[in-house]
XYZ file of C-alpha atoms in Angstrom:
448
model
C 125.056 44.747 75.052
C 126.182 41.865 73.104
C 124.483 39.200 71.336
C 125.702 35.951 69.863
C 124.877 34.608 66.053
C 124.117 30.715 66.550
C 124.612 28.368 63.510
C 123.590 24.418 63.467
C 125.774 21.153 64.652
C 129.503 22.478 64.329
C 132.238 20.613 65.127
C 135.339 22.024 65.802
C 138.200 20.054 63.118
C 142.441 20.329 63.465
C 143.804 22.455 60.903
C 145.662 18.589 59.747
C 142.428 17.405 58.057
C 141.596 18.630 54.599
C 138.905 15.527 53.567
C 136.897 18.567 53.192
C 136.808 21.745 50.928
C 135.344 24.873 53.188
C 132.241 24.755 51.213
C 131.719 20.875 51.431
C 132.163 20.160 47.888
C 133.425 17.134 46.288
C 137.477 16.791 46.171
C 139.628 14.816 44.081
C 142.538 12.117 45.360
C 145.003 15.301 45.734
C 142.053 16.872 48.599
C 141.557 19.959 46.025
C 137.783 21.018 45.403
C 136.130 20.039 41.618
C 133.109 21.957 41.809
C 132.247 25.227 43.476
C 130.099 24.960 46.693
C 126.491 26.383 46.652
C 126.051 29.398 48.740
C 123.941 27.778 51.052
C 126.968 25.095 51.517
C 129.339 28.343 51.987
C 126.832 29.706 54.362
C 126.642 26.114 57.141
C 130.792 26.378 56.535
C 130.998 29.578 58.114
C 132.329 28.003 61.193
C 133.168 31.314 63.008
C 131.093 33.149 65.455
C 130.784 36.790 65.729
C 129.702 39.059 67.965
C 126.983 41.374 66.856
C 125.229 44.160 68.221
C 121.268 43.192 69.478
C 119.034 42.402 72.403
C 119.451 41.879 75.738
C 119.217 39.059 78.166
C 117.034 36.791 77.483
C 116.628 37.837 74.124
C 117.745 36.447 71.067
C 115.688 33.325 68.549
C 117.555 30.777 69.013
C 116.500 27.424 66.877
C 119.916 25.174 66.801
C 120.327 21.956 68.167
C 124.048 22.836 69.107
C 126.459 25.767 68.678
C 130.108 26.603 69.067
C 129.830 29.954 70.963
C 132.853 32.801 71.204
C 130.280 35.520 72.921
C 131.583 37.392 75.884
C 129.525 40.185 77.650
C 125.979 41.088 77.456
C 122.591 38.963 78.628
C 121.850 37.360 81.575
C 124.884 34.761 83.110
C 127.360 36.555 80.520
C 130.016 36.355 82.939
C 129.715 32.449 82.663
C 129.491 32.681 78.922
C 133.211 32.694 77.512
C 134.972 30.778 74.633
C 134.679 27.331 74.953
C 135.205 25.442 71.477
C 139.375 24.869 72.496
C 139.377 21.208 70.530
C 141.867 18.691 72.422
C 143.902 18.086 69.384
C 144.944 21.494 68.109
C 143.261 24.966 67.257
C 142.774 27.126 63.976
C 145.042 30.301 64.484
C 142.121 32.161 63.403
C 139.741 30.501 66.575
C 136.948 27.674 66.309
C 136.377 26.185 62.724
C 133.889 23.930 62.182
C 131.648 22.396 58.820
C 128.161 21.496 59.029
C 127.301 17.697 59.903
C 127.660 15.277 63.348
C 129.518 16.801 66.159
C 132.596 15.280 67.002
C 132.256 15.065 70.234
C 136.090 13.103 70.392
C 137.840 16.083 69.454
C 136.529 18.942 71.323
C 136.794 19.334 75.658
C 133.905 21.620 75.732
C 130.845 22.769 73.838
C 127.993 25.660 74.103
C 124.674 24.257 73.015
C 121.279 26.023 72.649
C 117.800 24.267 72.920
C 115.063 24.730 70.966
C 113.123 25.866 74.280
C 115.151 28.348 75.557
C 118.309 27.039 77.749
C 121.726 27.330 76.872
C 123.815 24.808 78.530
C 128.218 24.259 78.703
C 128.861 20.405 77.443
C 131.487 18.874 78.890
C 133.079 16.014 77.172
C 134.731 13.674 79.832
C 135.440 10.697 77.065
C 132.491 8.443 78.467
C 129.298 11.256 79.165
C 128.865 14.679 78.317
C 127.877 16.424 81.078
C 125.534 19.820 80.741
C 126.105 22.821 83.021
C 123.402 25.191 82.218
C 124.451 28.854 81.924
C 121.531 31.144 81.395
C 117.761 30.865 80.160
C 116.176 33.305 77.614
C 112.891 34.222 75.109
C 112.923 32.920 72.087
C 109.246 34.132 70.904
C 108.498 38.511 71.203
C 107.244 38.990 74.435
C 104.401 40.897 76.163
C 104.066 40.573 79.399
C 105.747 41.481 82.739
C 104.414 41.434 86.485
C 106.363 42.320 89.944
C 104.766 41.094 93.255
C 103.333 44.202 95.496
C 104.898 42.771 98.376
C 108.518 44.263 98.829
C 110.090 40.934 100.676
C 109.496 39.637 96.906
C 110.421 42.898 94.952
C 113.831 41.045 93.397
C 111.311 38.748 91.575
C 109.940 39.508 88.357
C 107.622 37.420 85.681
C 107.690 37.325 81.870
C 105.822 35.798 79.275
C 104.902 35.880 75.341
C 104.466 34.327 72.181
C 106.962 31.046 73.400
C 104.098 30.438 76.254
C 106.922 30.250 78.950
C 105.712 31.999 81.901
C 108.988 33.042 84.071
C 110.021 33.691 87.116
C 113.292 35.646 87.400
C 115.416 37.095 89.740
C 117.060 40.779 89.194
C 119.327 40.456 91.294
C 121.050 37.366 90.037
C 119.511 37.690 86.586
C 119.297 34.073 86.868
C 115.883 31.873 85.923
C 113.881 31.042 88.807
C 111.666 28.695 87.076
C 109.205 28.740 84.785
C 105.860 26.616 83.405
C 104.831 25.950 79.738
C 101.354 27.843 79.512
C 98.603 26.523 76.997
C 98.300 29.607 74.959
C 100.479 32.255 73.921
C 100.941 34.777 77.085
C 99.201 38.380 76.737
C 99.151 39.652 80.637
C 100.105 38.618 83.832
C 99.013 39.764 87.514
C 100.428 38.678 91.042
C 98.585 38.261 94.078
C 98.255 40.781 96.885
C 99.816 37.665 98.795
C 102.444 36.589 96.400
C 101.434 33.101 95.910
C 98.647 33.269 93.443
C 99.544 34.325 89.941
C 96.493 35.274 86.966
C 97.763 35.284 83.222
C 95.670 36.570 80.288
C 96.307 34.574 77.006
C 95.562 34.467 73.192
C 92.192 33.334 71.795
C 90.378 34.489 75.069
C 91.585 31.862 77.630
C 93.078 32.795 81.600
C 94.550 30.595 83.981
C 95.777 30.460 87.983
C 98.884 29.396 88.858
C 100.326 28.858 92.495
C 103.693 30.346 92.735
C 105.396 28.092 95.706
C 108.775 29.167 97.796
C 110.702 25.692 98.619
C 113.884 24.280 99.609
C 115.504 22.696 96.165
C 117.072 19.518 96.688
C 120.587 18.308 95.382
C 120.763 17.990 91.870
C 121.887 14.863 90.284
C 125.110 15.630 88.807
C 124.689 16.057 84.738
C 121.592 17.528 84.625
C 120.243 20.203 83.223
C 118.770 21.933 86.123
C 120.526 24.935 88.325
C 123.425 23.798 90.174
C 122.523 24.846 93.518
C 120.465 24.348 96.065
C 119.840 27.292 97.753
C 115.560 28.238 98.243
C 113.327 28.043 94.425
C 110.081 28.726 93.132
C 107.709 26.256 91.940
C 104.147 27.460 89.062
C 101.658 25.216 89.202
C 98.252 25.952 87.476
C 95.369 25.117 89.238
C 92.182 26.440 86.985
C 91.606 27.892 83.365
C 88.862 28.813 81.627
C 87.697 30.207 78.414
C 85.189 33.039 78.607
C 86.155 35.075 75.385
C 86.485 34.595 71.657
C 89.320 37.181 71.212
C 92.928 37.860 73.143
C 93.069 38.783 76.650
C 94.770 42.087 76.893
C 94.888 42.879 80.646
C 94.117 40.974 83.883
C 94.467 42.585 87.295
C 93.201 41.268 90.924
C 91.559 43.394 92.922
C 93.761 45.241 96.290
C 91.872 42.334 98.414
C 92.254 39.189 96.235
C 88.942 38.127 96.217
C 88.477 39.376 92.293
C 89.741 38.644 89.300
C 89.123 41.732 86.448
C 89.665 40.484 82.723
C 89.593 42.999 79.910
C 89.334 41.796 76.352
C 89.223 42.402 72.442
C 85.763 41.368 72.767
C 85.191 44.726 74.368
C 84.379 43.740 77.395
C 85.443 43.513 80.733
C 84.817 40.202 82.889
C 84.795 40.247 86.907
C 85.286 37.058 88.227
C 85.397 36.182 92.248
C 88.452 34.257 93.023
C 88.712 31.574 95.828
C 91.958 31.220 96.207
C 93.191 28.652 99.447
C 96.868 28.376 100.018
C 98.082 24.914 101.029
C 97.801 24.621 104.932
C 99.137 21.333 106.978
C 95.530 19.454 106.456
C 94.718 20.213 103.186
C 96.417 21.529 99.170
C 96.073 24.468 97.768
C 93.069 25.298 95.752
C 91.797 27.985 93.936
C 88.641 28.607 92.218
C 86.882 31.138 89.654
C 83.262 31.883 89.338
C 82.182 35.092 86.835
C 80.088 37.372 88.338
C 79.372 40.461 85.868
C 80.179 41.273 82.389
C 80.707 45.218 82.133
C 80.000 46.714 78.391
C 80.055 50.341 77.075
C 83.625 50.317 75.389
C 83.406 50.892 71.984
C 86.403 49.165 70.950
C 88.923 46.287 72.591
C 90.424 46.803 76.068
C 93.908 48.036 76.586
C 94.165 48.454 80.246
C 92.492 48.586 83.352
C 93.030 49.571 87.070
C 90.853 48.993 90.376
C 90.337 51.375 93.300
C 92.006 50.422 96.779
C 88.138 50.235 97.693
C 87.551 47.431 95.600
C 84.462 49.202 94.024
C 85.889 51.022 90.874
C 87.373 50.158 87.947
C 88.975 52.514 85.226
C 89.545 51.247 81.563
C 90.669 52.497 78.111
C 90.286 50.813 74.836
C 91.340 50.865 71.405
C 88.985 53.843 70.462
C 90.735 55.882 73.156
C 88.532 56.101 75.748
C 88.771 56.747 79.369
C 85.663 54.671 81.205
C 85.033 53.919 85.066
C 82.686 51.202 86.025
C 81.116 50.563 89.651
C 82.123 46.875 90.481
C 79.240 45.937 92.056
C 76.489 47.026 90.287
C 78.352 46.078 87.193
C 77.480 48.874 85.442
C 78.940 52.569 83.870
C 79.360 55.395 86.350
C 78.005 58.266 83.773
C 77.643 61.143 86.613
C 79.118 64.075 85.981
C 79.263 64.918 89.344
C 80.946 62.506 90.809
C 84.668 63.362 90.425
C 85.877 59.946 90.207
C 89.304 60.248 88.417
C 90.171 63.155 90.962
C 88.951 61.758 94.255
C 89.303 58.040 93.617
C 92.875 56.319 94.921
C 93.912 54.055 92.917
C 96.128 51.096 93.308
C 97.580 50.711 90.243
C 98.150 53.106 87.484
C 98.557 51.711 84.092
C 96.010 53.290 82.383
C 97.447 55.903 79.145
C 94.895 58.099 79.264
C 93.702 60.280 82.136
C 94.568 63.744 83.528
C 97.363 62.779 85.360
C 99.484 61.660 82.354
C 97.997 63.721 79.730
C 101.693 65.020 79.212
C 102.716 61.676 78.439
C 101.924 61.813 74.954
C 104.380 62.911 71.842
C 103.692 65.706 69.288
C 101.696 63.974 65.944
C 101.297 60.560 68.113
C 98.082 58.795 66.860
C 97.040 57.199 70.592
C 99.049 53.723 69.960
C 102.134 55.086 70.031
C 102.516 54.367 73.439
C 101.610 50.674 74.710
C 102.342 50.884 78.538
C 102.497 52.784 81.379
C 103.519 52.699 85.242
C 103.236 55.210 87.747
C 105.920 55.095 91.122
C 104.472 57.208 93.635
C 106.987 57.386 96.187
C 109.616 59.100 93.481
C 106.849 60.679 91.846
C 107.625 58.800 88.588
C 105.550 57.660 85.403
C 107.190 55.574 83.177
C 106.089 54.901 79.036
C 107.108 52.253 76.658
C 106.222 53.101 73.128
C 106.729 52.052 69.640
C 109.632 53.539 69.000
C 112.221 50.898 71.209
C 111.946 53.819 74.221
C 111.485 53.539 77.687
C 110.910 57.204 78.840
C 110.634 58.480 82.078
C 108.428 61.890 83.499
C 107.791 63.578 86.465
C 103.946 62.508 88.192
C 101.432 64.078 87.799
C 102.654 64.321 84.147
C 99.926 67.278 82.703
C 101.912 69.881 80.814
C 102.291 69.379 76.907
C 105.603 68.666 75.958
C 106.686 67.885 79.502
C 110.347 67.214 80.000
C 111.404 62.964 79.887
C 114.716 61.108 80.066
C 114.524 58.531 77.299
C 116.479 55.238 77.441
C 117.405 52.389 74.839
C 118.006 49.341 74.714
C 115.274 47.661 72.853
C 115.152 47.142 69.202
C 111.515 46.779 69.118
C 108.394 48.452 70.258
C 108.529 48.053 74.235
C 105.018 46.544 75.328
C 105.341 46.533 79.118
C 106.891 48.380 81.963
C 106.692 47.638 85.518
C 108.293 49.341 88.515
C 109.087 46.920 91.566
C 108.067 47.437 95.133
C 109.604 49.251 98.174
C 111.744 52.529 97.819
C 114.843 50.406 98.655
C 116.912 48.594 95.258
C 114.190 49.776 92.855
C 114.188 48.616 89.291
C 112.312 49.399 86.639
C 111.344 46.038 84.590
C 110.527 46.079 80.662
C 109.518 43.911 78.260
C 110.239 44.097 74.264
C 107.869 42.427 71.651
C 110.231 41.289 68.605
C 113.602 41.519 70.378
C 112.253 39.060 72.873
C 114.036 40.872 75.647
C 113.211 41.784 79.462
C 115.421 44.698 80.195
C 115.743 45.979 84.053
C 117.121 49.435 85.153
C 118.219 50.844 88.924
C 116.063 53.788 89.715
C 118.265 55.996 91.232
């Protein structure tokens, strides 16, 4: 994997012009330098672009207004991504050299430039309009989030989101950008529908929001512009309600196996149950969706970390920050403290991202302090549990995972702590989906 090193406004010059020294300082009548350039001046005269070792797709901060890019390889569209910054009347021997200041757009055919929000787009300079061909999308804030739909027609889709407050659909099979919907908050957690059409995201400073996630036909682009060039079928997010319920960061939202809830775990240590009305557009009327809080379940002694419902609809297991394992009855809204009622034995889940528990008591490392690992997935048609920890590894075990020490494949990638791992639906094309927090990457992997 390959990433790219992007500098500000470069213009690519002919090796015939010398009106400049390389470090843009002052010349005299015979075009030879009088003072020595700053090293900041040195630094913007760079010029050249060089591969370097780093994130993934979709990873990467990327602040310039416009960049000459030499990457090849690596990230998501890479195989669109080549050099580009050939200037019409001549080239350095050496590639693409450039000095800090206005492009000039007259003497270069084609350009790479980077937005401040996250698009990379080819400029093509046709003497009267530049037109933009976009090439690939990416994170430019650490992310934290990641979602897959349950429903297997939709298990090549995947969502993202973080501290940029994009929230993204993407496809893994043509690592391409779907679309994607500015959120009001930084993104914490996100959670998909039983139905695929309703999508719950968990956000910073105690705030949550519904989105509808809507399949259409994408009309013909106008030719220029900045969105895909094709026009094959697209997702739409639109958010339809938010509230604000809690003081502190949401750290895990799930909807219950039916729908009809809404589960919201907190640093407030609490967990809030709201009852979702969700309506999806019909031929007489829009699409609607509503949330109304029902209970507020307390007992944790510290703020949530994550939380999974029963297929019944009745339970609810959480941890927290003080590293325990609770289960709550729905309904009543209150603790289940019975120690008769095997709950974590007899109880059938339908999720399991909980890191504590019987099950995955293996999971843990030697000397770990209990945040060493920040997510976890179970696949129970392989009989797989996958971690991502603090350490840049995604690791793999064997389910049930209950023997100290038990055996893991570990895999890189990420140059950060990983904070979220997701295995798609169906048994069919699996991938694993994860998400790093400073590296701002989403990584998948084939599960073989």
């Amino acid at each position: 994997m390959n990433n790219w090193k992007v500098l500000h406004s470069y213009s690519c010059l002919p090796p015939s012009k010398k009106s400049q020294p390389a470090g843009g300082g002052k010349i005299d009548v015979m075009g030879n330098p009088t003072d020595r350039p700053s090293s900041r001046q040195r630094a913007a005269s760079a010029g050249r672009l060089r591969p370097t070792s780093g994130v993934a797709a979709g990873g990467g901060r990327c602040k310039a207004d416009m960049a000459v890019s030499s990457r090849k390889g690596g990230g998501k569209g890479s195989g669109k991504c080549m050099e580009r910054a050939q200037g019409e009347s001549g080239e350095h021997p050496g590639g693409a050299r450039g000095r800090a200041g206005v492009l000039g757009l007259s003497t270069v055919s084609r350009i790479v430039a980077v937005t401040g929000y996250g698009k990379c787009v080819e400029v093509e300079n046709t003497g009267s309009a530049a037109l933009a061909d976009p090439i690939f999308s990416f994170s430019y804030g650490p992310l934290w989030a990641t979602a897959v739909p349950q429903d297997p027609v939709f298990g090549h889709l995947f969502m993202t989101g973080g501290d940029d407050r994009w929230l993204c659909v993407w496809n893994n099979c043509t690592f391409a950008l779907e679309t994607r919907v500015r959120a009001k908050a930084p993104l914490r957690c996100i959670d998909i529908d039983p139905s695929t059409s309703f999508v719950a995201v968990g956000m910073g400073r105690g705030a949550i929001a519904l989105y509808h996630l809507d399949k259409q036909q994408k009309a013909a682009p106008v030719q220029g512009s900045l969105l895909r060039q094709d026009t094959g079928p697209s997702f739409t997010l639109q958010e339809l309600e938010s509230r604000k319920d809690c003081l502190e960061d949401i750290s895990d939202i799930k909807f219950s196996p039916n729908g009809k809830m809404l589960a919201v775990g907190s640093h407030d240590n609490y967990i809030d149950i709201y009852q979702c009305k969700l309506a999806a557009p019909t031929l007489t009327s829009g699409v609607s969706a509503g949330l109304r809080q029902l209970k507020r379940l307390r007992g944790h002694a510290s703020y949530i970390t994550h939380l999974d419902w029963s297929r019944d609809n009745h339970v609810i297991q959480s941890t927290c920050g003080a590293y325990e394992l609770l289960f709550w009855d729905v309904l009543a809204g209150k603790q289940l403290l019975s120690t008769h009622d095997n709950l974590e034995a007899d109880t059938e889940w339908s999720t399991n991202n909980c890191v504590l528990g019987f099950n995955v008591m293996g999971i843990w490392p030697n000397g770990s302090d209990g945040t060493d690992v920040n997510a976890l997935d179970v696949c129970l048609e392989k009989g797989l549990v996958v971690t991502g920890d603090d350490f840049g590894n995604v690791s793999v075990f064997n389910y049930p995972c209950v023997v100290d020490g038990a055996p893991k494949d570990c895999y890189g990638g990420h140059s950060s702590h990983v904070m979220n791992v997701k295995f798609s639906p169906g048994s069919q094309d699996q991938k694993l989906v994860s998400v790093g927090g400073n590296d701002n990457a989403a990584m998948t992997y084939a599960v073989m």
